[in-house]
mmCIF file of C-alpha atoms (C1' of nucleotides) in Angstrom:
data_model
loop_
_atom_site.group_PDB
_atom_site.id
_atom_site.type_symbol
_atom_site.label_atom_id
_atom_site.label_comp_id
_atom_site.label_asym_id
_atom_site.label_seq_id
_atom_site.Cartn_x
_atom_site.Cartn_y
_atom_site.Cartn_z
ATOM 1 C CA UNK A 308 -16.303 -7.549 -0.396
ATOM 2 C CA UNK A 309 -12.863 -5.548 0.468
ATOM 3 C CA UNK A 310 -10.576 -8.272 -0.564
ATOM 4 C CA UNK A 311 -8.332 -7.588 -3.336
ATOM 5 C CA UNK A 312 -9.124 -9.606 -6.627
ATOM 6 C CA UNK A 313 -5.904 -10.649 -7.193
ATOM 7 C CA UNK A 314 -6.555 -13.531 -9.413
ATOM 8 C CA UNK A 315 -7.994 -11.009 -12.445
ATOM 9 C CA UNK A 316 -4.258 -9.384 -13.032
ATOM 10 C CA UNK A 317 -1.410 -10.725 -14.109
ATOM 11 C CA UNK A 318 1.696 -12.442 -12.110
ATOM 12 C CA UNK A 319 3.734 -9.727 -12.475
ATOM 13 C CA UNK A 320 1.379 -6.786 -11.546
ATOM 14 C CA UNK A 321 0.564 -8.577 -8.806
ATOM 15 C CA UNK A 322 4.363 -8.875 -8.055
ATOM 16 C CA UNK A 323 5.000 -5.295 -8.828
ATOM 17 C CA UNK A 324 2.184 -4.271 -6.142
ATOM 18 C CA UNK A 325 3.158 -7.006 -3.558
ATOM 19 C CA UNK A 326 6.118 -4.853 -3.452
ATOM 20 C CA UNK A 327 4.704 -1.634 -3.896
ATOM 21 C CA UNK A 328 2.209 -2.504 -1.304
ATOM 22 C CA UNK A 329 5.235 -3.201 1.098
ATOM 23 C CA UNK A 330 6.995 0.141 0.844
ATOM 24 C CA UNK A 331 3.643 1.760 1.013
ATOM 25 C CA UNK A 332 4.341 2.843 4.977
ATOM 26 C CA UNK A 333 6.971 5.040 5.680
ATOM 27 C CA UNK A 334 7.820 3.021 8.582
ATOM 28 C CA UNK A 335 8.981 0.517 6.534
ATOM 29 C CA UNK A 336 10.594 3.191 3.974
ATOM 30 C CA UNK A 337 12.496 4.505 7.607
ATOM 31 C CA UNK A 338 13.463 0.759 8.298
ATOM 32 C CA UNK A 339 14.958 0.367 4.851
ATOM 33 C CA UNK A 340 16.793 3.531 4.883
ATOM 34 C CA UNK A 341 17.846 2.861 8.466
ATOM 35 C CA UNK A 342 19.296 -0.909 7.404
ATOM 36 C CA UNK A 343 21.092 1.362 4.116
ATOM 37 C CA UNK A 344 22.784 3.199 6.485
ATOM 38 C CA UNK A 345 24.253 1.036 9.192
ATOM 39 C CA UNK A 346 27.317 -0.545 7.709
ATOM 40 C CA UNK A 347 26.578 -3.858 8.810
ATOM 41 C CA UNK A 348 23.345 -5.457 8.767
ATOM 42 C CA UNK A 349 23.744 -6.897 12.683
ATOM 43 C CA UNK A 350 20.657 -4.387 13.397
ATOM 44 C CA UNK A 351 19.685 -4.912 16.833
ATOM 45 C CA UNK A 352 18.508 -1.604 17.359
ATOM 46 C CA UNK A 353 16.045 -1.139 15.138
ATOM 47 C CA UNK A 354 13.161 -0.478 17.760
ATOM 48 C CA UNK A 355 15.148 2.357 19.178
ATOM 49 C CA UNK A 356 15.691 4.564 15.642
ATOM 50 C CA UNK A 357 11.916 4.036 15.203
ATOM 51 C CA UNK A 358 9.213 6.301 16.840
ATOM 52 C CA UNK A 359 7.292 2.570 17.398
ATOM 53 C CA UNK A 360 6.471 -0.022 19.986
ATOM 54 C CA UNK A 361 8.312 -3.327 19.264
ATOM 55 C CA UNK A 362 5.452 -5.076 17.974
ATOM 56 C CA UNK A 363 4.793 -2.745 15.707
ATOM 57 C CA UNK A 364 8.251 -2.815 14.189
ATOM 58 C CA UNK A 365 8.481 -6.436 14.443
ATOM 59 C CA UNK A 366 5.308 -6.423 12.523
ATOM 60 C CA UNK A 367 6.541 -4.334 9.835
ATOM 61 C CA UNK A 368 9.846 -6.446 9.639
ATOM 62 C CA UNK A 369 7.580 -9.546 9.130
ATOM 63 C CA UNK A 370 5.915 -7.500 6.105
ATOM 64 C CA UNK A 371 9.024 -6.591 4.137
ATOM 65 C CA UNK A 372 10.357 -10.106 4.589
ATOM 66 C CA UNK A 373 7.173 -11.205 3.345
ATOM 67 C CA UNK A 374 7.333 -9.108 0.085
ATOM 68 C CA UNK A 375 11.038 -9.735 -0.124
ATOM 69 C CA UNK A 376 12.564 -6.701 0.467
ATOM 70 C CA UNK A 377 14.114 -7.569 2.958
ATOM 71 C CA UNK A 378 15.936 -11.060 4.326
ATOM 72 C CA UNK A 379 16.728 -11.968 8.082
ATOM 73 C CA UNK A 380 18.335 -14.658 10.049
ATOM 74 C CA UNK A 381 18.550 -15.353 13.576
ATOM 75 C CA UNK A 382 21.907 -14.156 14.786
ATOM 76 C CA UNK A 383 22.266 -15.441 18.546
ATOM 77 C CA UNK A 384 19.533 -13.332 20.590
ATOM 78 C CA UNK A 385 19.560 -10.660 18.279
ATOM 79 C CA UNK A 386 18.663 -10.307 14.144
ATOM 80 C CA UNK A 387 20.782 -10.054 11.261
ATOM 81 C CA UNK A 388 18.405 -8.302 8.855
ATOM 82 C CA UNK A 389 19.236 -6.857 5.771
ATOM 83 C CA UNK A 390 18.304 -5.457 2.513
ATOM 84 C CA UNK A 391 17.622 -8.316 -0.947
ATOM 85 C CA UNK A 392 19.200 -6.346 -3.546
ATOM 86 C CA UNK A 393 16.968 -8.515 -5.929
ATOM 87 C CA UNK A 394 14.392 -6.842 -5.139
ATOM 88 C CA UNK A 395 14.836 -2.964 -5.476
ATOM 89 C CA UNK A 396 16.988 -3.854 -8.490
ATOM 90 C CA UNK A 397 13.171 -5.380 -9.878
ATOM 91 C CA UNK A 398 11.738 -1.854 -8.441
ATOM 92 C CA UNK A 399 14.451 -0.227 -10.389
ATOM 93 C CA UNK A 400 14.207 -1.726 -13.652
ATOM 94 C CA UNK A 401 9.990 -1.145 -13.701
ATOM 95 C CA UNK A 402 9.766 2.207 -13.022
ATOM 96 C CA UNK A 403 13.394 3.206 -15.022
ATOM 97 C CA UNK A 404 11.226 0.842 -18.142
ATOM 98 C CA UNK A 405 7.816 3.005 -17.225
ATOM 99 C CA UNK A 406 9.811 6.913 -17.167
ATOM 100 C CA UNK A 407 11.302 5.978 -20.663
ATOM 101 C CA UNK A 408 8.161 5.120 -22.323
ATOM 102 C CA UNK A 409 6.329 7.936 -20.643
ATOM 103 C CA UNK A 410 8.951 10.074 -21.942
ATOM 104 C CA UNK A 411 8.848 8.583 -25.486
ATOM 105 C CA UNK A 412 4.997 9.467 -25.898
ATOM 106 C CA UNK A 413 5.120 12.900 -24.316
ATOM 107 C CA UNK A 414 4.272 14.528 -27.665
ATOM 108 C CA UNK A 415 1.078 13.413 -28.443
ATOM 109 C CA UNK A 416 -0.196 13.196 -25.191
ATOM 110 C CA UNK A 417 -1.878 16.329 -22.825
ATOM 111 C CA UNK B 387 -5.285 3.174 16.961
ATOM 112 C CA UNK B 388 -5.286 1.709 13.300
ATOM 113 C CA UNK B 389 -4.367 5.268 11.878
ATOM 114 C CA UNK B 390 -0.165 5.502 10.438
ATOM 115 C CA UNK B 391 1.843 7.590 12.161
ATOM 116 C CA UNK B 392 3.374 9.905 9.486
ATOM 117 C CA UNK B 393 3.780 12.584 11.688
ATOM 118 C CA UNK B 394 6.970 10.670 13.054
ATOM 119 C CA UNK B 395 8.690 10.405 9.464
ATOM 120 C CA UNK B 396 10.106 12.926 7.038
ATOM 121 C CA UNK B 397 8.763 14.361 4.278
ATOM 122 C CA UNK B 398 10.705 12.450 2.351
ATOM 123 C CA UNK B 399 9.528 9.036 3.598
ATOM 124 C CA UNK B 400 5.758 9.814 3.795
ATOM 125 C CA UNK B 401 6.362 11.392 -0.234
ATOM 126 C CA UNK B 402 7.688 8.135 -1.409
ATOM 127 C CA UNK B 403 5.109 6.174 0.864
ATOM 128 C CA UNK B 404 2.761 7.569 -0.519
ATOM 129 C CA UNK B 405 3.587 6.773 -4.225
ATOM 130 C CA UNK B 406 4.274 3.543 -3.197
ATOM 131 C CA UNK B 407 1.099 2.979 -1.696
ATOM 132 C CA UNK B 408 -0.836 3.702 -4.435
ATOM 133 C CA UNK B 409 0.880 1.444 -6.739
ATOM 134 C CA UNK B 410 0.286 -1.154 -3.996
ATOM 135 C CA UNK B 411 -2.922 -2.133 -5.701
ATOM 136 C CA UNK B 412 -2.739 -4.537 -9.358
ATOM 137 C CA UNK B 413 -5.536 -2.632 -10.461
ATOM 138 C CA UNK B 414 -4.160 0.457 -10.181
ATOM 139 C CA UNK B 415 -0.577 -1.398 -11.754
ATOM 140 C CA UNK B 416 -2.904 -2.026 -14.905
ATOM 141 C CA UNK B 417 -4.106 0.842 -15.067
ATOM 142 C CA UNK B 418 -0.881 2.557 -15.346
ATOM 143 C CA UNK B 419 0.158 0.289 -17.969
ATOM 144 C CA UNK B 420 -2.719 0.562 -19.978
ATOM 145 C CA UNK B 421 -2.731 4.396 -19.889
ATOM 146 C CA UNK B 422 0.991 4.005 -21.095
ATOM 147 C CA UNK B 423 0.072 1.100 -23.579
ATOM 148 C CA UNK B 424 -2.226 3.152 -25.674
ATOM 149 C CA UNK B 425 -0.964 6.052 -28.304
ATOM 150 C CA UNK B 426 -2.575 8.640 -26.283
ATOM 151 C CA UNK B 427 -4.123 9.554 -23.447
ATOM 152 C CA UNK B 428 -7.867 10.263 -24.384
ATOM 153 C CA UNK B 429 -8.749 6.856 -22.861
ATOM 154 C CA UNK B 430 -12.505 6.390 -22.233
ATOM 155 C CA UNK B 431 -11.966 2.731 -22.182
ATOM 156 C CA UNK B 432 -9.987 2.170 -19.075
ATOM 157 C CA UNK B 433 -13.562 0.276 -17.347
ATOM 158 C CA UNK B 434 -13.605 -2.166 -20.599
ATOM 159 C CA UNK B 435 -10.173 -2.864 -20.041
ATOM 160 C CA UNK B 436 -10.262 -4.241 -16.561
ATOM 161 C CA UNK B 437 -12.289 -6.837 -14.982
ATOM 162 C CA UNK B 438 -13.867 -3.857 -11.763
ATOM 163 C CA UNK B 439 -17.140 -2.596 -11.941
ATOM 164 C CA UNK B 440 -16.848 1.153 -12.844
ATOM 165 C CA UNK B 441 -16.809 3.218 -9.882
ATOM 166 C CA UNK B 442 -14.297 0.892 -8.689
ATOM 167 C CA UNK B 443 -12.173 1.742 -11.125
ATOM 168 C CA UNK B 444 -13.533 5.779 -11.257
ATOM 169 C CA UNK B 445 -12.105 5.472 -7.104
ATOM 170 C CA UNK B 446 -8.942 3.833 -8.080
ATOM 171 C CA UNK B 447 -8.232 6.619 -10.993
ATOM 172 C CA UNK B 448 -8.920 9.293 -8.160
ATOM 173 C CA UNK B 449 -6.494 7.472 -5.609
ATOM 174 C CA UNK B 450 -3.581 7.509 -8.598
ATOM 175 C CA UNK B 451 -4.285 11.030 -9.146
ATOM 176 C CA UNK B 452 -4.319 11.725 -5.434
ATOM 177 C CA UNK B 453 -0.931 10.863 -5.397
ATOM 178 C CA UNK B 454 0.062 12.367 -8.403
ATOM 179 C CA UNK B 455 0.965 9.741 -10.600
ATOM 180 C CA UNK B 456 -1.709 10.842 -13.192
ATOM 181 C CA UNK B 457 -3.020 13.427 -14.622
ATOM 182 C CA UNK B 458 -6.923 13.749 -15.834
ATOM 183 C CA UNK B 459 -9.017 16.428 -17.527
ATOM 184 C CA UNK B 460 -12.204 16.572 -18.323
ATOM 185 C CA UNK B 461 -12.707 16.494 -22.366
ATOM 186 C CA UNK B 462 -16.264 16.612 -23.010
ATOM 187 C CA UNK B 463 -18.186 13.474 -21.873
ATOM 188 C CA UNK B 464 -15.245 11.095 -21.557
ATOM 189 C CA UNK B 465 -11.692 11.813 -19.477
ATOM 190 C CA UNK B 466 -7.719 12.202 -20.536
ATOM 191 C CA UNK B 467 -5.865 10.628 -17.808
ATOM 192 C CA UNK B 468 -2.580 10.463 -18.507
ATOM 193 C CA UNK B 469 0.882 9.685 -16.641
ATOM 194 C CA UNK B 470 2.739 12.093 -14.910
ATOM 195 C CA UNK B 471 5.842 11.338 -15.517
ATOM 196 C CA UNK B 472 7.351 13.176 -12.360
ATOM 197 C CA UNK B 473 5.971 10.696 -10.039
ATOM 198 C CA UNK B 474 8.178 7.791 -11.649
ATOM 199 C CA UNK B 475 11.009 9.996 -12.346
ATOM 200 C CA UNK B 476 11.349 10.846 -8.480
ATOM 201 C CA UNK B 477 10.284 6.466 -8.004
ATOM 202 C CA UNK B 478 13.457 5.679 -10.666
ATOM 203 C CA UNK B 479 15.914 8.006 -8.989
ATOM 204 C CA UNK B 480 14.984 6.684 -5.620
ATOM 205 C CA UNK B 481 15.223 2.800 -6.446
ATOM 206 C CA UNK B 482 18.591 2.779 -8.226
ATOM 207 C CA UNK B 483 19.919 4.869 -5.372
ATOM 208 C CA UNK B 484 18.633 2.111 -2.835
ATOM 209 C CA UNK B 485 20.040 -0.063 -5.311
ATOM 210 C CA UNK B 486 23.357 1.444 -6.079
ATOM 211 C CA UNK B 487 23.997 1.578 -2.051
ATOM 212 C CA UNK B 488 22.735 -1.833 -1.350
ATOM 213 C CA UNK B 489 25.496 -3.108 -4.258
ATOM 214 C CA UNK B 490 28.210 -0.898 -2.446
ATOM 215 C CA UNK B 491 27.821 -2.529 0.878
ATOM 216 C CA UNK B 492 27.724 -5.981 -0.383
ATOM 217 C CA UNK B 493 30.721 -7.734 1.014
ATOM 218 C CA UNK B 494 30.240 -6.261 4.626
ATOM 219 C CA UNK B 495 26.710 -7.784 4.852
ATOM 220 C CA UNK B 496 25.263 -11.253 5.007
ATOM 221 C "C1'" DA C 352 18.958 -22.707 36.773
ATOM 222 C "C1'" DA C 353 17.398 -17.940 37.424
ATOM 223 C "C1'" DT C 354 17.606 -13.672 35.075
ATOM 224 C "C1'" DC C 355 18.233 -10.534 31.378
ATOM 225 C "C1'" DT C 356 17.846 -9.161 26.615
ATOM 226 C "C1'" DT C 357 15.964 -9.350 22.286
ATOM 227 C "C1'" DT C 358 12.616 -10.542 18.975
ATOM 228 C "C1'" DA C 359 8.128 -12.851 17.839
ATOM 229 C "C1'" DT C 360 3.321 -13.814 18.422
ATOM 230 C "C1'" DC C 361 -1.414 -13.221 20.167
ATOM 231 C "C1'" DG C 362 -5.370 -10.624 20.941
ATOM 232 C "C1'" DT C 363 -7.842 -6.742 20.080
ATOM 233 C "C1'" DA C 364 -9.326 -1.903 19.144
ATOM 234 C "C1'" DA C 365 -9.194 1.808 15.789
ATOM 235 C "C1'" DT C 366 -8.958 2.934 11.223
ATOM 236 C "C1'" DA C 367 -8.385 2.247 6.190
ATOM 237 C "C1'" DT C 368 -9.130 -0.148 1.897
ATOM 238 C "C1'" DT C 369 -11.707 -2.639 -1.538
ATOM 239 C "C1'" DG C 370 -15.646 -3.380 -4.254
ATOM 240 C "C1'" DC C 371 -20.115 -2.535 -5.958
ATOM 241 C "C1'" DA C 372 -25.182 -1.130 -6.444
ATOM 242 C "C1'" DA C 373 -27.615 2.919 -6.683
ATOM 243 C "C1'" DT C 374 -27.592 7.437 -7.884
ATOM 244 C "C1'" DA C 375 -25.774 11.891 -9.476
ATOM 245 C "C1'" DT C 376 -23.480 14.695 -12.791
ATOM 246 C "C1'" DT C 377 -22.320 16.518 -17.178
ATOM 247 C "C1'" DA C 378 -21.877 17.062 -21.858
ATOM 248 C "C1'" DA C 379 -22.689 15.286 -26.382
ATOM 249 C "C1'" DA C 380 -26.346 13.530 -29.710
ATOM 250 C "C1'" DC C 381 -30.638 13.522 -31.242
ATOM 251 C "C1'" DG D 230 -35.435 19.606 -24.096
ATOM 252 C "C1'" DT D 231 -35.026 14.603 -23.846
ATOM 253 C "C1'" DT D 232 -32.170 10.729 -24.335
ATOM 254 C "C1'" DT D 233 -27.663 8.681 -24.361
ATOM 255 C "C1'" DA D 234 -22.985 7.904 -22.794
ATOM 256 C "C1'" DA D 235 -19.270 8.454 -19.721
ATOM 257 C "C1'" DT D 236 -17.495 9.409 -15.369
ATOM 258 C "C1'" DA D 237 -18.076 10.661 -10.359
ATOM 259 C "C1'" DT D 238 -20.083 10.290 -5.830
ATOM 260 C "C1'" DT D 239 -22.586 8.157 -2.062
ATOM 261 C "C1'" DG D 240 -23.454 4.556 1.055
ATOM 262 C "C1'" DC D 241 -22.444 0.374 2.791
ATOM 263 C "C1'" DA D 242 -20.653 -4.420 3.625
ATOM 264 C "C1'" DA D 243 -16.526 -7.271 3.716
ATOM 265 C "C1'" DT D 244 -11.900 -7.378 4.566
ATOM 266 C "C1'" DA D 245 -7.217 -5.599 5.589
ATOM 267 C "C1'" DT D 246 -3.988 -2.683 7.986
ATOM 268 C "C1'" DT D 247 -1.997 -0.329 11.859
ATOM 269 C "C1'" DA D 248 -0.702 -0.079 16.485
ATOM 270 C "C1'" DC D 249 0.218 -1.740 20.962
ATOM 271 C "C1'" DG D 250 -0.188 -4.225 25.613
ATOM 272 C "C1'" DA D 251 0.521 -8.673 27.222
ATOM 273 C "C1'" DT D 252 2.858 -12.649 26.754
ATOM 274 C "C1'" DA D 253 5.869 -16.175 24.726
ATOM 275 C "C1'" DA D 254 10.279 -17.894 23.036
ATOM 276 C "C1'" DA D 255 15.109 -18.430 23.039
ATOM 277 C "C1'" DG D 256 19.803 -17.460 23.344
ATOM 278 C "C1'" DA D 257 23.122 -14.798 26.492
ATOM 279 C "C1'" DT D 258 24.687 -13.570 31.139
ATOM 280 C "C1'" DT D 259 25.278 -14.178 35.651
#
DNA sequence: AATCTTTATCGTAATATTGCAATATTAAAC
DNA sequence: GTTTAATATTGCAATATTACGATAAAGATT
């Protein structure tokens, strides 16, 4: 075993965790903070803010495009990568949804 | 090699990693919506509930406390896990700020 | 076309995660 | 005190992730 038994939850937890699962590195949390902060998303340079070999980044850029955090097209020699709003606005709305009914049950609850 | 780096990242990054990575896992997604589904938090029934044997589901429980996301106390023979709201607070503030950036910078981007 | 620059992929070693059977623990119930 | 019930821990096998050197690919530069 080890595998992940995806197929016993539903669509969306799996989505939620696909994404989850994707931010769960703070390489890729630096990489999404980095492409936040650049004012264009022409990020060449990506390697160089990152305490990481290239594969490595390039590996973690695959990941986040994966999960959809992320999109990327080849601009010339170099990337154009950039953030999918869709995606943290989904991240947003789950855990905004989760802290209000936390909050609502807060009295009869330890 | 195979270990993260998270000496190279902030504080910051590895603290949201971190609660990221732990919801990077559907079981552990159903598990925090069960714990929020039911009226309160005495929940001795999380094992019925999902389709892991039981010290699957005892290791994920630890893992989401580990990171803070719940809180459990021992109440005679069964458990009170509950949410900790704090964890999805600091998750909510930090996705609709990636958000609310990501929609400022819009029109510069691809 | 040879070279440079940039990003991707391959291969592989080190480590981490997932899942469960077996067993331990602990407190309630009898 | 013995049994029952609920949760935790241990140990281990299967799989996944992380990281990087070596190499490939592909457009830009000369």
């Amino acid at each position: 075993m080890g595998a992940t038994k995806t197929e016993h939850f539903t669509d969306k937890q799996n989505a939620i965790a696909t994404l989850a699962k994707a931010l769960g590195h703070p390489a890729r949390i630096a990489i999404i903070e980095y492409l936040l902060k650049v004012d264009t998303c022409i990020c060449g340079d990506i390697v160089n803010e990152l305490p990481l070999a290239q594969p490595t980044v390039s590996q973690h850029l695959k990941e986040l495009k994966n999960a959809g955090l992320i999109k990327g097209e080849i601009e010339g020699n170099s990337i154009c990568y950039c953030i999918d709003e869709k995606a943290f606005q989904k991240l947003q709305a789950y855990f905004t949804n989760i802290s209000t009914k936390a909050e609502n049950k807060k009295s009869n609850c330890c």
